[in-house]
Tab-separated table of C-alpha atoms in Angstrom:
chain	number	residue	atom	x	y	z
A	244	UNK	CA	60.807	16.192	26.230
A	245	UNK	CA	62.525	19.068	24.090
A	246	UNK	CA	61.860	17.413	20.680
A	247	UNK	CA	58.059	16.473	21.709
A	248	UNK	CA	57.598	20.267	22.568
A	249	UNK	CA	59.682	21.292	18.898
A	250	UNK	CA	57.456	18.958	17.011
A	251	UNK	CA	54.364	20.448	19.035
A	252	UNK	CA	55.555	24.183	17.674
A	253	UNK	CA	56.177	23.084	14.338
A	254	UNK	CA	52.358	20.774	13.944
A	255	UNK	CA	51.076	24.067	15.624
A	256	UNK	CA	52.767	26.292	13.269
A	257	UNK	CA	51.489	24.145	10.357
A	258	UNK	CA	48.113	24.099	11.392
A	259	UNK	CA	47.891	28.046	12.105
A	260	UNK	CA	49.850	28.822	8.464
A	261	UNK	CA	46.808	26.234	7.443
A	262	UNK	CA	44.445	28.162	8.711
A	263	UNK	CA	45.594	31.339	7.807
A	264	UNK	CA	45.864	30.756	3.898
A	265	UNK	CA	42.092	29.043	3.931
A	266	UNK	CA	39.581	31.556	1.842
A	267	UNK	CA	35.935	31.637	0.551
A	268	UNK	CA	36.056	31.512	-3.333
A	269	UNK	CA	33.449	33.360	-4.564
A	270	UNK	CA	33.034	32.496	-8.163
A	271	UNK	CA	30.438	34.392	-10.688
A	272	UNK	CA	29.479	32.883	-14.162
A	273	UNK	CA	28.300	35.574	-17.033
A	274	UNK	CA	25.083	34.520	-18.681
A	275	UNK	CA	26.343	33.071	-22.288
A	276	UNK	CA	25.014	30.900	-24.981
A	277	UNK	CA	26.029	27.215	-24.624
A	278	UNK	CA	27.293	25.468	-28.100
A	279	UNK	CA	27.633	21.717	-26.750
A	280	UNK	CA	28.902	19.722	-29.720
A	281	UNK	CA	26.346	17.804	-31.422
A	282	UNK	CA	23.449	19.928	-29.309
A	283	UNK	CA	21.598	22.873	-29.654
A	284	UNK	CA	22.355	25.981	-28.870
A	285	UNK	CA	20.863	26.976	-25.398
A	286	UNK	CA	20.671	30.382	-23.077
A	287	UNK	CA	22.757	29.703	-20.026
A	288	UNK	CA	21.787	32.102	-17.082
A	289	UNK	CA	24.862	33.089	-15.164
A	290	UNK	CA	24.953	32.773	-11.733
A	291	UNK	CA	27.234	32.550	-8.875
A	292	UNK	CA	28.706	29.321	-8.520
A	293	UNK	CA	28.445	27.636	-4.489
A	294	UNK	CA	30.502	28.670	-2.495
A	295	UNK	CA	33.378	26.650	-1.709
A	296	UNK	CA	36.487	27.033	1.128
A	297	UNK	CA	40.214	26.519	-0.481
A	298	UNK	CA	43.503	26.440	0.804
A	299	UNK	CA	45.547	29.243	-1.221
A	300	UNK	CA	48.817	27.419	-1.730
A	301	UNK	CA	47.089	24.310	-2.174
A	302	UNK	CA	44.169	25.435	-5.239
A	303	UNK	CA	45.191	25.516	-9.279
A	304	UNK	CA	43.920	27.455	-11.801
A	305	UNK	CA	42.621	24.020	-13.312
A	306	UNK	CA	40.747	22.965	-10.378
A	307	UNK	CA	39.340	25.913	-10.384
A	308	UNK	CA	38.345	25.119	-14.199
A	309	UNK	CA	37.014	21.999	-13.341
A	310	UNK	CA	35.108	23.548	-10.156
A	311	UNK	CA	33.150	25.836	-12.545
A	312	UNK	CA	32.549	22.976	-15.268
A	313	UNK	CA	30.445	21.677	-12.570
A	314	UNK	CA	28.188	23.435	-12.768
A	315	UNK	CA	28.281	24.835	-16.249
A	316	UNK	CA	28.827	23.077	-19.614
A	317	UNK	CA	30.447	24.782	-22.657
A	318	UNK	CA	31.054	23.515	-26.072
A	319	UNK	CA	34.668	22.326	-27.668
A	320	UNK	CA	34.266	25.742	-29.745
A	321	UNK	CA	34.440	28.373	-26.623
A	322	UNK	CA	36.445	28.776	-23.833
A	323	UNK	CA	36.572	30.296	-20.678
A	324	UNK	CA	38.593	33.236	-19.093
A	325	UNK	CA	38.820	34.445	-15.339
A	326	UNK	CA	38.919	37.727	-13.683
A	327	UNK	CA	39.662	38.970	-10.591
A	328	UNK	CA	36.330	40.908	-9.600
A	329	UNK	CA	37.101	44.440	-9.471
A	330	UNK	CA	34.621	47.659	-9.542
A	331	UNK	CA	36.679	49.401	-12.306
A	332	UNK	CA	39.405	47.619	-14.127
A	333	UNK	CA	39.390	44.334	-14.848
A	334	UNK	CA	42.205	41.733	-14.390
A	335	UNK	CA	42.940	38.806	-16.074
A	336	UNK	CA	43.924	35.487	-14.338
A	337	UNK	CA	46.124	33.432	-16.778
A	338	UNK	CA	48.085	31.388	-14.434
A	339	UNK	CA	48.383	29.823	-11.125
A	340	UNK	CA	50.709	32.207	-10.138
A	341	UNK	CA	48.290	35.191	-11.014
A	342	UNK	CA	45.795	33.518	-8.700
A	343	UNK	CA	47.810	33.369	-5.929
A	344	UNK	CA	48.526	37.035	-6.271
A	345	UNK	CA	44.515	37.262	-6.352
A	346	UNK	CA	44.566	35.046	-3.131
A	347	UNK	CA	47.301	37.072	-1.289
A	348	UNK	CA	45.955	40.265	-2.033
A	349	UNK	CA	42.509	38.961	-0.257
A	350	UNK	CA	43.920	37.075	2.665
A	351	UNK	CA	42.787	39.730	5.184
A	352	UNK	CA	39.459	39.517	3.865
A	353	UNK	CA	39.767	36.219	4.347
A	354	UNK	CA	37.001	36.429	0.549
A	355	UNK	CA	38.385	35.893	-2.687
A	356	UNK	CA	36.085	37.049	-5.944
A	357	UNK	CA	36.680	35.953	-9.431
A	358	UNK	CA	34.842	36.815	-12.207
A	359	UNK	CA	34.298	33.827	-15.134
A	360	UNK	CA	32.951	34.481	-18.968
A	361	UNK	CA	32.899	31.904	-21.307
A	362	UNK	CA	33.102	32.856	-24.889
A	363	UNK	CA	32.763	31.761	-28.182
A	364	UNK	CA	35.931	31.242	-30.689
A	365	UNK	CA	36.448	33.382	-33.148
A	366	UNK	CA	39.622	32.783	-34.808
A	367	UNK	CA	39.862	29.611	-37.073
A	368	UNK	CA	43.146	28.008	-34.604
A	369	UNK	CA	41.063	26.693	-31.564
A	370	UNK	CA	42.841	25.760	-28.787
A	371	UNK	CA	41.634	24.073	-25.351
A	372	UNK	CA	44.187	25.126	-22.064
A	373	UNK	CA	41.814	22.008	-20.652
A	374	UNK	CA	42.075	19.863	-22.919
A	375	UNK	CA	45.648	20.846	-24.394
A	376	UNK	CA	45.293	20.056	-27.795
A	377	UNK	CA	44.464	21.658	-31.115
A	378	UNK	CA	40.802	20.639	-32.612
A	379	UNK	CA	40.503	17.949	-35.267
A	380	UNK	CA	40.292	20.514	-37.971
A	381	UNK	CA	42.885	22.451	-37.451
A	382	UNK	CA	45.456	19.753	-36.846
A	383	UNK	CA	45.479	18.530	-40.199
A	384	UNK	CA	45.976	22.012	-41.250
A	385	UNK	CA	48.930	23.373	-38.642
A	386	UNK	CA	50.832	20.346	-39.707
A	387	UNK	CA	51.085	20.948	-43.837
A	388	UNK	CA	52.049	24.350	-42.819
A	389	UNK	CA	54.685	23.500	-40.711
A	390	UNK	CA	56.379	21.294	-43.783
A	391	UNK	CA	56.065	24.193	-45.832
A	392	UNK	CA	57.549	26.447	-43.926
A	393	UNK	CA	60.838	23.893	-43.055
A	394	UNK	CA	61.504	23.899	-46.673
């Protein structure tokens, strides 16, 4: 009888820290021009994303990626960054642990905003966090580099 009423508290426990760490994620898109490659360039109006209930300790900054690339569609030459949606400063998310921060620092408000702009590339080395990997055009480049510089 003592372990069924232990393994009550602990499923009970589980399911209230469950509970507890579950948010709203509020996400907002900028308005941007798309650049899909091989299409034209078209006038994205931003818009907040739907809304969508996540488990703080169980969500990843690529998820979240993938969440917005639902609905929106960027080219192989921009990228997207996140922000924590402030009134003043603004905030950078670069990792899953600055999310979690984000998360914590909203868990009485039970609402979690973040901010998303996708812009264009400007320097010539283009790299994809999503995709990991340099571009096609740069590759060739970053590698006769390299065997000059082992010389």
């Amino acid at each position: 009888m003592e372990e069924i009423l232990q393994m009550e508290e602990i499923f009970m426990d589980k399911a209230n820290r469950t509970i507890h760490s579950e948010l709203k994620l509020v996400v907002s898109v900028g308005s941007f021009f798309s650049l899909p490659d091989g299409g034209p360039k078209t006038y994205v109006q931003g818009k907040t994303v739907p809304t969508q209930h996540v488990a703080m300790h169980n969500f990843h900054l690529l998820e979240l990626v993938n969440f917005i690339f639902e609905h929106f569609m960027w080219g192989s030459k921009q990228y997207m960054t996140l922000w924590r949606s402030l009134d003043g400063d603004s905030i950078e998310i670069k990792s899953d642990e600055e999310m979690l921060d984000w998360f914590q620092l909203n868990l009485e408000k039970r609402v979690v905003c973040i901010d998303a702009k996708i812009i264009d590339f400007d320097s010539p080395l283009q790299f994809s966090p999503t995709k990991c990997r340099c571009h096609l055009s740069v590759r060739n480049r970053a590698a006769t580099n390299e065997r000059a510089t082992m010389r």
